XYZ file of C-alpha atoms in Angstrom:
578
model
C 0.000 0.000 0.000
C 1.221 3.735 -0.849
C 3.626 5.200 2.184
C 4.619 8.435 2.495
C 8.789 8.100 2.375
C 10.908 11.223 3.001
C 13.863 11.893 0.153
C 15.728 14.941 -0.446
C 13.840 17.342 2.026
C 10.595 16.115 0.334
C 7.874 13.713 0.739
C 7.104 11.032 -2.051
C 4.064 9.152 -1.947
C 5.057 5.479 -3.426
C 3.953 1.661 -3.420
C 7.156 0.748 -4.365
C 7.900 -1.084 -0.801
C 6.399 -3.964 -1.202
C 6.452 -7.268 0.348
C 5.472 -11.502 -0.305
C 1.803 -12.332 1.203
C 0.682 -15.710 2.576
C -2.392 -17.439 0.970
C -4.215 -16.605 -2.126
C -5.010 -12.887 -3.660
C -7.734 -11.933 -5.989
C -6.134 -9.772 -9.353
C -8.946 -7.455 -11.186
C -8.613 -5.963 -13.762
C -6.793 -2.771 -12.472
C -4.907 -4.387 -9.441
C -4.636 -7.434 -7.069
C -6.640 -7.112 -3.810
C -4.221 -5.103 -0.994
C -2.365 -3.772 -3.356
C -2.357 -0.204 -4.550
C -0.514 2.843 -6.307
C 0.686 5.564 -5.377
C 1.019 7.502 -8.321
C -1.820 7.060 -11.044
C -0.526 9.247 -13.304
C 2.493 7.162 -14.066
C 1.801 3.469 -12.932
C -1.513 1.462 -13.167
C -4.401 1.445 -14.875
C -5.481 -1.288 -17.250
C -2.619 -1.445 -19.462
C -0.183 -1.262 -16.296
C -2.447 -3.439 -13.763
C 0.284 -6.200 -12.771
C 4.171 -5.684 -13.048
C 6.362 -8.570 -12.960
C 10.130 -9.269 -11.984
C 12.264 -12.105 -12.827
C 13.712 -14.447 -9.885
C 17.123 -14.631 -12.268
C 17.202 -10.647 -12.444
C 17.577 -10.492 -8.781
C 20.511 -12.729 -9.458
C 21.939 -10.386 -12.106
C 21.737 -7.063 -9.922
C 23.048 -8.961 -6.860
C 26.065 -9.823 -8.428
C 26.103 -6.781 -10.786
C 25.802 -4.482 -7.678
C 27.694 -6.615 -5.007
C 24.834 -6.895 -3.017
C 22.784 -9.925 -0.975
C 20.209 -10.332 0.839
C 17.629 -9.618 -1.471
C 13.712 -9.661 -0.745
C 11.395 -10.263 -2.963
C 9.132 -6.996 -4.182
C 12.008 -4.830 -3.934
C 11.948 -4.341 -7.938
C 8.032 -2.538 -6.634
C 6.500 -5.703 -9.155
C 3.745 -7.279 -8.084
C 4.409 -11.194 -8.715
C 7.996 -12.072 -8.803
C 8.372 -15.026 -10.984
C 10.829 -17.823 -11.737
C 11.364 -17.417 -15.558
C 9.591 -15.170 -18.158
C 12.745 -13.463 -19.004
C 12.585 -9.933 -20.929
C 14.824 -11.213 -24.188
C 11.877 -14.463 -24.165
C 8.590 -12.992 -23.368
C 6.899 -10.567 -26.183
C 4.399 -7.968 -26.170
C 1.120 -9.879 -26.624
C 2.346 -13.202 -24.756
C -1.057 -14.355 -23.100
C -0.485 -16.382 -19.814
C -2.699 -18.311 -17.120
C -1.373 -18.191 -13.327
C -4.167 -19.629 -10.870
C -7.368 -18.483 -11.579
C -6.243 -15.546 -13.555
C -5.322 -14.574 -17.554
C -2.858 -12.505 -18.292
C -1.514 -10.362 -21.575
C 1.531 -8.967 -21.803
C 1.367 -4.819 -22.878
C 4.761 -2.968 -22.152
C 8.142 -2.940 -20.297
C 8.254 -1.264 -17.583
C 8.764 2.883 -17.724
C 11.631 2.907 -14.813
C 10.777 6.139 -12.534
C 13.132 7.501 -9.886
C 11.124 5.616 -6.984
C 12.690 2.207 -7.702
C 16.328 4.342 -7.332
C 14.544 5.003 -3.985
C 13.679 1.623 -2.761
C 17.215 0.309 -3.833
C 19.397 2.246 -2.837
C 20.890 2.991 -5.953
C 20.453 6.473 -8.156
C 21.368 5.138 -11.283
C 18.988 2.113 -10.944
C 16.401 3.287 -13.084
C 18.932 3.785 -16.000
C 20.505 0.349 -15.293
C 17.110 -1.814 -15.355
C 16.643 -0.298 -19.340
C 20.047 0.230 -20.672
C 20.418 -3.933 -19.048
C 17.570 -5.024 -20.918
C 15.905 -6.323 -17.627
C 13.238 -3.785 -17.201
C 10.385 -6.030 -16.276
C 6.858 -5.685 -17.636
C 3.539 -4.789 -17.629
C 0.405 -6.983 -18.044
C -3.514 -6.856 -18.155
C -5.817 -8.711 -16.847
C -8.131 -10.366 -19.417
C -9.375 -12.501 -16.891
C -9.895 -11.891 -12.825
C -9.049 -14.864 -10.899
C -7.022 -16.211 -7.587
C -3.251 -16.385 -7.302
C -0.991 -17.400 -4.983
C 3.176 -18.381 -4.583
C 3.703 -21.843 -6.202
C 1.025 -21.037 -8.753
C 2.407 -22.779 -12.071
C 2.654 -20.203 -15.314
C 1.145 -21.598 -18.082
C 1.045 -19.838 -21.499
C -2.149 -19.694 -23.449
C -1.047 -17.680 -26.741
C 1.624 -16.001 -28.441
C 1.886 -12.472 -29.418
C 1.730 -11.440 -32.893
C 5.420 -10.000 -34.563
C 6.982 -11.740 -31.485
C 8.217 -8.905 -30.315
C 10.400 -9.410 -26.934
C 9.961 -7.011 -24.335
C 13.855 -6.332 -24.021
C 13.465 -5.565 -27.727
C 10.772 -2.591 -27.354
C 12.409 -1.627 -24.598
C 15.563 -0.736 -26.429
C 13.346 0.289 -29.278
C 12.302 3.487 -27.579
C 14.940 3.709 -24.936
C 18.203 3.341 -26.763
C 20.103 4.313 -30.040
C 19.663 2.751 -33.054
C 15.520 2.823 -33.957
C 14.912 0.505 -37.201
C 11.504 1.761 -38.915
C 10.722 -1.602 -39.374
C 10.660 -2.604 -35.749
C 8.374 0.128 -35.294
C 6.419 -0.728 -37.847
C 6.500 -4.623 -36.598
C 5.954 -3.166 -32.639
C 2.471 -0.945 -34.001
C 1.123 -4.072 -35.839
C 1.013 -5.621 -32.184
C -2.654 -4.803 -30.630
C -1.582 -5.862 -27.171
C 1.041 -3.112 -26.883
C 0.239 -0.437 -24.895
C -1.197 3.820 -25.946
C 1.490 5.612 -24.775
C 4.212 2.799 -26.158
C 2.268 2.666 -29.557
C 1.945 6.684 -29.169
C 5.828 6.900 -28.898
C 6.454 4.871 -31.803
C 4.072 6.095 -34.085
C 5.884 10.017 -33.235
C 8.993 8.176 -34.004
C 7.827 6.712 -37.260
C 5.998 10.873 -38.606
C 9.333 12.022 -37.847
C 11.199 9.795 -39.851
C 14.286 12.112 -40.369
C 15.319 11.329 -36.039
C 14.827 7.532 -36.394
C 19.038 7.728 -37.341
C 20.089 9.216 -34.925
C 20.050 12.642 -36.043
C 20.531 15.538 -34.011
C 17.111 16.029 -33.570
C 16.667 13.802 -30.694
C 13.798 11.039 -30.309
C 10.454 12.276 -30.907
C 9.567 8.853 -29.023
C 10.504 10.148 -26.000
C 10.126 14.134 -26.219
C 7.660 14.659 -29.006
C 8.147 18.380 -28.774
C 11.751 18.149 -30.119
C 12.431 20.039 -32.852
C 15.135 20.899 -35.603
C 18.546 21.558 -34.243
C 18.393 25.857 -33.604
C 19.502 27.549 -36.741
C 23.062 28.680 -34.794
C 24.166 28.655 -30.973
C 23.963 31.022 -28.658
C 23.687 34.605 -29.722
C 24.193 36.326 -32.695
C 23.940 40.444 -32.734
C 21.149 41.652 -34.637
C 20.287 45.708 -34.993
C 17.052 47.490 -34.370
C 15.757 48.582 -37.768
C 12.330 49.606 -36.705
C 10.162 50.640 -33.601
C 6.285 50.871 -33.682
C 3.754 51.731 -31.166
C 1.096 49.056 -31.288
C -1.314 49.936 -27.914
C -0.522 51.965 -24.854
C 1.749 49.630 -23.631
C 3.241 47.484 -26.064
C 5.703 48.261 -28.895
C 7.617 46.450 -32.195
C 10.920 46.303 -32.413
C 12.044 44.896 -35.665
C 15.579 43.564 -35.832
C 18.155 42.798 -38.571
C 21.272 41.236 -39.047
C 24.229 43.551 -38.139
C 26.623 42.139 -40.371
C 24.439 42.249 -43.164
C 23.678 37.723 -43.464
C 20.571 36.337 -43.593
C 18.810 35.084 -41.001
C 16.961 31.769 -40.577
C 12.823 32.146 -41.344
C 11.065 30.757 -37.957
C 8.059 28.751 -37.688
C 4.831 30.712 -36.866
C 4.660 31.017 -32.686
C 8.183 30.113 -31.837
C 10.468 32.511 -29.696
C 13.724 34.234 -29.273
C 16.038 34.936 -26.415
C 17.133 38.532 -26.054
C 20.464 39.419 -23.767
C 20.231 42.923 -23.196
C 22.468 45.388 -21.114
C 19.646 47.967 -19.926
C 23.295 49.895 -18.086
C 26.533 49.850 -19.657
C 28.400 47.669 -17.457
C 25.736 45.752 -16.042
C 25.252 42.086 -15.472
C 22.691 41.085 -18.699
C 19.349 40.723 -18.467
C 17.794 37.807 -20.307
C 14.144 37.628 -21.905
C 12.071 35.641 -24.110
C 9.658 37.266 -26.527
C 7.693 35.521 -28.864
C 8.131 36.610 -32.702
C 5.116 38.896 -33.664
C 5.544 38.717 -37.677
C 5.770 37.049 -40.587
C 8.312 34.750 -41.006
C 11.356 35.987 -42.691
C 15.032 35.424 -42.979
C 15.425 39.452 -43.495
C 14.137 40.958 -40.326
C 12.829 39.323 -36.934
C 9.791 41.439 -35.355
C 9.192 41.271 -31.318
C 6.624 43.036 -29.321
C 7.189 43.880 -26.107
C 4.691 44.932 -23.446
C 6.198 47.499 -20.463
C 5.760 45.937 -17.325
C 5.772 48.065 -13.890
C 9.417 48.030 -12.643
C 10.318 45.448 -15.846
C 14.394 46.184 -16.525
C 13.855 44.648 -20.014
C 10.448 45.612 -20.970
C 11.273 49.153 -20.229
C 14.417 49.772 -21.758
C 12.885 48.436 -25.408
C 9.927 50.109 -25.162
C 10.964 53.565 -23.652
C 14.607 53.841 -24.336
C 16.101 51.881 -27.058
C 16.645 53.514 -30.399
C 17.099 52.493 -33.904
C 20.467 51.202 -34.738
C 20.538 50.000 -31.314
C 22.173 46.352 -31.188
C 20.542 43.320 -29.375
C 21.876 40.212 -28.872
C 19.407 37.715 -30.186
C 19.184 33.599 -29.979
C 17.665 31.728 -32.968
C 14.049 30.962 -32.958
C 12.983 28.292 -30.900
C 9.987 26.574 -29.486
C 7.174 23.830 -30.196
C 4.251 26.386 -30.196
C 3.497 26.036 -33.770
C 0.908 25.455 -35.973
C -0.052 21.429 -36.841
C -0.772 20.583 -40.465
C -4.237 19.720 -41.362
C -7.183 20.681 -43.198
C -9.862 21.347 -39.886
C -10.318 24.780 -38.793
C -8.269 26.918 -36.277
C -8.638 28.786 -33.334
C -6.437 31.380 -32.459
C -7.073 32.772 -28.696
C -5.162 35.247 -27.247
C -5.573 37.895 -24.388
C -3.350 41.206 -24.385
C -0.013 40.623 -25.426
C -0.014 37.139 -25.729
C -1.629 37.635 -29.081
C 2.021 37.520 -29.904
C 2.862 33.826 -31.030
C -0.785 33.692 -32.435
C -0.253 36.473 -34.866
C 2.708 35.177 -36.233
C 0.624 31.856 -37.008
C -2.256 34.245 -38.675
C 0.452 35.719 -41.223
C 1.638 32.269 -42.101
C -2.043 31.234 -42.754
C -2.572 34.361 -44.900
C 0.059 34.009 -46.400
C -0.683 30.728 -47.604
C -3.681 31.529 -48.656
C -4.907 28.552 -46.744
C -8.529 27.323 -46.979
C -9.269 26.515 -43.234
C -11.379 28.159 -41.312
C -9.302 30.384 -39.134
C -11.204 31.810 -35.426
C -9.496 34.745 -34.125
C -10.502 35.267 -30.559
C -8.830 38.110 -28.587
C -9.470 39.770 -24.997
C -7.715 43.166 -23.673
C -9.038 45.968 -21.642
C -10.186 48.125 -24.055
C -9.002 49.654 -27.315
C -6.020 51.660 -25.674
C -4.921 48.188 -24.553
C -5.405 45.997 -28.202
C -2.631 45.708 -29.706
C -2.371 44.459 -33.663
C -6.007 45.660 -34.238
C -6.024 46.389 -37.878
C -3.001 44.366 -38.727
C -5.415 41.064 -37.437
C -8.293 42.209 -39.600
C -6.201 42.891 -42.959
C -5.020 39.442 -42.579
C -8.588 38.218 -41.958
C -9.837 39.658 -44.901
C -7.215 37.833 -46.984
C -8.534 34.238 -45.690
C -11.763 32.855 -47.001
C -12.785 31.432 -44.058
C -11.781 34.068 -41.444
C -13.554 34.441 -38.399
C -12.917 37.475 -35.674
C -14.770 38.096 -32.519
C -13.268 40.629 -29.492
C -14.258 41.412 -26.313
C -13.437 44.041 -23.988
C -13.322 43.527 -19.965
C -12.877 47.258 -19.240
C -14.450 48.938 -22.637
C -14.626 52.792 -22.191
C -17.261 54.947 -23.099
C -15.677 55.949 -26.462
C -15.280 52.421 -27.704
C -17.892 51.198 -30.223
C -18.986 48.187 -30.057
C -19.607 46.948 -33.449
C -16.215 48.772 -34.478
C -13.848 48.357 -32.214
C -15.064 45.416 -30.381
C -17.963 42.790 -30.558
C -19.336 42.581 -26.868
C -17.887 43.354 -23.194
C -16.744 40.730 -20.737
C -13.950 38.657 -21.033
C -13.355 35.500 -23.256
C -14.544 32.781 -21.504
C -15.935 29.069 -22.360
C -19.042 30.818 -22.820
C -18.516 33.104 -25.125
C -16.652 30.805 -27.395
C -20.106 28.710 -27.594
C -21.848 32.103 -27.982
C -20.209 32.689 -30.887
C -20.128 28.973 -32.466
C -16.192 27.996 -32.497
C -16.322 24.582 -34.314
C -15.311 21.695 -31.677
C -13.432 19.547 -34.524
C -10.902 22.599 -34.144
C -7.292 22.926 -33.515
C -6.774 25.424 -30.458
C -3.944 27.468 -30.137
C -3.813 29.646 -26.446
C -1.653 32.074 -25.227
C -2.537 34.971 -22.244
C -2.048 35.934 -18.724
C -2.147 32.066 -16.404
C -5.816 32.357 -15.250
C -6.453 33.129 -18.632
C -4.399 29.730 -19.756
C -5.935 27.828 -17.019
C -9.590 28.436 -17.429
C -9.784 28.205 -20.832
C -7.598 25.060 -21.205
C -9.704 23.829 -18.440
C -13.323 24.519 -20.409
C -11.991 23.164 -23.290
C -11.112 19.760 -22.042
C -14.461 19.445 -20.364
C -16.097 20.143 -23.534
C -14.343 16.713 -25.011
C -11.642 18.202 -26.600
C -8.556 16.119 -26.565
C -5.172 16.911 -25.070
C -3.592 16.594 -28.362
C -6.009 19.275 -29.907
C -4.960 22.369 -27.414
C -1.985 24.127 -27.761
C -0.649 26.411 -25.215
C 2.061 28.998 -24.904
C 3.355 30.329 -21.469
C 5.043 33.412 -20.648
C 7.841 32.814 -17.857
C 8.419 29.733 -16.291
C 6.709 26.787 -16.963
C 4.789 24.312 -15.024
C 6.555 21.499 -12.704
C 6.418 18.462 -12.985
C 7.137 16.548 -9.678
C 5.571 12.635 -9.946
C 4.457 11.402 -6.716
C 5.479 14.361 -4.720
C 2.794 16.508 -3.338
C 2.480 19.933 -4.976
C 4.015 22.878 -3.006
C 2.866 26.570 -2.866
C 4.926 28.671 -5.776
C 7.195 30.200 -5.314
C 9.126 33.079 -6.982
C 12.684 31.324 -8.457
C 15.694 32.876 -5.995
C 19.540 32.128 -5.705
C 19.833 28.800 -3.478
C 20.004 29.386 0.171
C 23.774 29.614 1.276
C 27.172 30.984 0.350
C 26.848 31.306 -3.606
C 28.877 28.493 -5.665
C 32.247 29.522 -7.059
C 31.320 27.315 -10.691
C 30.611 28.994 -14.034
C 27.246 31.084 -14.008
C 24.006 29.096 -14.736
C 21.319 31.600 -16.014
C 17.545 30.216 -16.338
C 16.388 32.660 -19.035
C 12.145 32.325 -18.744
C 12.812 32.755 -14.408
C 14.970 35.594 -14.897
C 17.882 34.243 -12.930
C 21.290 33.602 -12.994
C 23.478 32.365 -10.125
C 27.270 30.242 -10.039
C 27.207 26.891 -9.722
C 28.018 24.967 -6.762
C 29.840 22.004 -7.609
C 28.323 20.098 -4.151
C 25.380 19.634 -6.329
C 24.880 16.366 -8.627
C 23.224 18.179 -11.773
C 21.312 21.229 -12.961
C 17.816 19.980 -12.191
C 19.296 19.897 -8.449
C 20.020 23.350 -8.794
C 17.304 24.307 -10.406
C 15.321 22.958 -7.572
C 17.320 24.784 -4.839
C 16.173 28.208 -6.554
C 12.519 26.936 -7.065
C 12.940 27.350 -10.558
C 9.818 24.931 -12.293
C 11.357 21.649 -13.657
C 9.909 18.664 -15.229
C 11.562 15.319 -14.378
C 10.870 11.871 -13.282
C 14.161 9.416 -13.589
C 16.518 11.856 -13.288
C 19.064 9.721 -14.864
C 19.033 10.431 -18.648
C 16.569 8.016 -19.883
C 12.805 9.541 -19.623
C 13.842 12.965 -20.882
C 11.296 14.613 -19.427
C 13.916 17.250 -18.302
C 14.665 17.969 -21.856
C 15.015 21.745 -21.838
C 16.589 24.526 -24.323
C 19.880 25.314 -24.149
C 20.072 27.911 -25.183
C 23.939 29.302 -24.842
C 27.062 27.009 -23.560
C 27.877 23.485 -23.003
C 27.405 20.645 -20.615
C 28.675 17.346 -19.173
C 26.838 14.133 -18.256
C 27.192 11.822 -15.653
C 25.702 9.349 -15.955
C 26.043 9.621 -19.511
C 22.148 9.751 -21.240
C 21.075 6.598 -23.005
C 19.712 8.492 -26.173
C 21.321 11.759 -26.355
C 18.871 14.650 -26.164
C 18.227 17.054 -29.377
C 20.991 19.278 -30.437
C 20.082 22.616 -28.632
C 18.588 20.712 -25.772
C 20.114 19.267 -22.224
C 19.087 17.147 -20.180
C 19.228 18.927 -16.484
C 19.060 15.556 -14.526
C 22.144 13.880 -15.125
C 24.444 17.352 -16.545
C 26.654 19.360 -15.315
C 27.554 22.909 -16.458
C 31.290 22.914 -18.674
C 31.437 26.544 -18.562
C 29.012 29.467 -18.494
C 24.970 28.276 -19.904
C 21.562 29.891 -20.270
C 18.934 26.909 -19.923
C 15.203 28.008 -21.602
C 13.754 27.307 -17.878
């Protein structure tokens, strides 16, 4: 049963003690009576009811990690069995133990808890890159077990397919498109294994080994950044687009073209507000059309902002920036069904950059643009938006005002008063069958990403841009109250500087700590992890400027451009897109 275990200064709620009962247990279909997990999100469920651990894998690791003693459950599987080794059984193996039928649907996804309950860090990086993960069945049929219970199989799995095989299939170097091919033919196999292999198989050009990483594993890795680092680019241009926000369009200083970005990706600016000072890093979404002559950001001033006040109010044209290449997954998904573009104040940023691409296109969808600001001082892009409506057949417009004062029209300058809500997006008949693309303040973000899902549609269907750090993501730890990211507690480290560029921070490394996402969690900067030794990537981030070190070394490098923080180390001064 789940226990609450303490680890690093936090609290993890985990099943992964476990222990051998007496007598005979009932298994149903999403678990065996007295036993539960802690963590739905990444273990059970009916694809991931049972796991199961080998009796000659306890073997291996005892002699592999000098160890005895051993007790059975320690692996956190749920019948520990003599044979059914990983290189033998295959996804879609059907077996009967006691009363119950079993089916065989993935290896296990290792997690940081079984580094936990061993003892060992690096365990959840040795049971994949071994081959000795374990599995996962389901239960096709509820029934008694017990110890001694003979394991009888009842049918093989089409393509044959061992589970050491798919494991190393998404896991480790070397992806054949036929074995993903062969693994998707197998109906046994799992939705989030058959999701990762079918990402692997539409983005055929990383299958290699290319520097674009595995799409398998981080399906929001993109092409390689056009060049590292920064490059200097000059301010051509400055425009006043609301009472608050203004343009600045940049160009190459040294005269060489730049690389066109994808509608809705970013840039990193380093800026030096005061000669002399320290830099100041920010991320601003591209606002224009995509070119390879001239970049265009726009920039909102923000009470007390360093950066968001020196381009609006003092920087001039001819002015140099320092300026990353475009980056980021917020981009628009091919397809034929319509779009729907919402935005609220100056997040309308990354969303008009997708409307020029469709205009200019001359695409045939039916394009929604929703937007919400205060009133018409604050509405930024107003008849840029509708110029490039009226170039689309089926474009769509509809803005509200929260705050509208008595001099706006409605019927002109805006279609009703309120804000955008759920609501008003059924008032005004946004197609469900859409694509939605998001980006505003986080209530904003939150409440409409919230509506949307409860109105059926699917995850993979909303799109969502954040401004500033992201979200955490901390499996089977409880969540703790924000806070605002800050230098760790202490004497600061006397390493190369480590700057997170979307927190706004920058402090020297310590050497006492084992990796960037350690640090990162010192200053309470939001990270996403769960084995924290190079296999999951979910840590994946931007790197935006400098170079690393692993240890342990990752089992499929990350994306060129990209780091892993769990398992690196900083080889110098780097900016991390965190």
């Amino acid at each position: 049963m789940p226990r609450d275990v303490a680890w690093h200064g936090q609290t993890v709620h985990t099943s992964v003690w476990k222990a051998p009962v007496a007598g005979r247990r009932m298994v149903r279909r999403l678990n065996i009576d007295g036993d539960r997990q802690g963590d739905l999100a990444g273990h059970g469920g009916e694809q991931r009811a049972v796991l199961v651990y080998q009796l000659d894998s306890y073997r291996f690791w005892e002699r592999e990690l000098g160890r005895s003693g051993s007790t059975f459950g320690q692996f956190g599987e749920n019948l520990t069995v003599d044979g059914l080794p990983d290189d033998e059984v295959c996804i879609g193996d059907r077996y009967r133990v006691g009363g119950a039928i079993f089916e065989v649907t993935q290896p296990r996804v290792t997690c940081y808890r079984v580094g936990i309950r061993m003892n060992e860090p690096r365990m959840p990086a040795l049971l994949v890159s071994s081959g000795r993960p374990g599995f996962y069945m389901r239960v096709l049929q509820e029934g008694e077990v017990s110890a001694g219970d003979e394991i009888v199989k009842v049918a093989d799995g089409p393509e044959r397919m061992t589970v050491a095989r798919v494991n190393a299939l998404l896991y480790l170097p070397g992806h054949v498109r036929a074995d993903l091919e062969r693994a998707l033919r197998i109906p046994a196999l799992s939705p989030g294994w058959r999701g990762s292999f079918q990402a692997m198989l539409e983005h055929e050009g990383r299958i290699a080994g290319t520097p674009a990483g595995n799409p398998g594993l981080d399906p929001t890795s993109s092409a390689p950044p056009a060049w590292p680092g920064f490059r200097p680019l000059r301010i051509a241009r400055i425009a006043r687009e609301s009472s608050s926000v203004a343009s600045i369009e940049l160009e190459p200083a040294d005269g060489s073209p730049l690389v066109a970005a994808l509608g809705g990706q970013f840039v990193v600016l380093r800026l030096r507000p005061t000669p002399g000072s320290p830099p100041v890093l920010r991320s601003y979404s591209l606002s224009g059309a995509p070119s390879a002559e001239r970049y265009r950001v726009s920039v909102k001033r923000e009470p007390h902002g360093v950066a968001s006040t020196y381009l609006v109010d003092r920087a001039r044209v001819g002015d140099r920036v320092e300026v990353s290449a475009p980056r980021g997954t917020f981009t628009l998904r091919d397809g034929e069904g319509p779009v729907v573009l919402l935005s609220a104040g100056v997040g309308a940023t990354p969303v008009l950059a997708m409307l020029h691409v469709l205009a200019a296109e001359a695409s045939r969808r039916d394009v929604w643009w929703l937007f919400g600001g205060r009133n018409r001082d604050d509405h930024p892009f107003r008849e840029e938006s509708r110029g490039l409506l009226r170039a689309l057949l089926g474009g769509h417009s509809h803005v509200r005002y929260s705050r509208p004062r008595p001099e706006d029209v409605p019927g002109v300058d805006f279609d009703a008063p309120g804000r955008l809500t759920l609501a008003a997006l059924e008032e005004v008949g946004v197609p469900r069958d859409a694509d939605f693309y998001l980006c505003g303040p986080p209530a904003f973000l939150r409440d409409l990403t919230g509506g949307l899902a409860g109105w059926g549609i699917s995850r993979g269907r909303i799109h969502t841009e954040v401004f500033g750090p992201g979200e955490a993501m901390t499996p089977g730890i409880a969540p703790a109250v924000a806070r605002t990211p800050h230098p760790p507690l202490g004497s600061p480290g006397p390493g190369p500087l480590v700057s997170f560029a979307r927190s706004g921070l920058a402090v020297p490394w310590n050497p006492s700590l084992g990796s960037l996402l350690e640090l990162a969690e010192a200053c309470d900067v939001p990270a996403r992890w769960s084995c924290r030794t190079g296999v999951c990537h979910n840590c994946q981030s931007g790197l935006i400027s400098g170079k690393v070190g692993y240890d342990p070394e990752p089992l499929d490098p990350p994306a060129a451009g990209s780091v892993l923080i769990c398992c690196s180390r900083p080889a110098g001064d780097v900016i991390i897109d965190l």
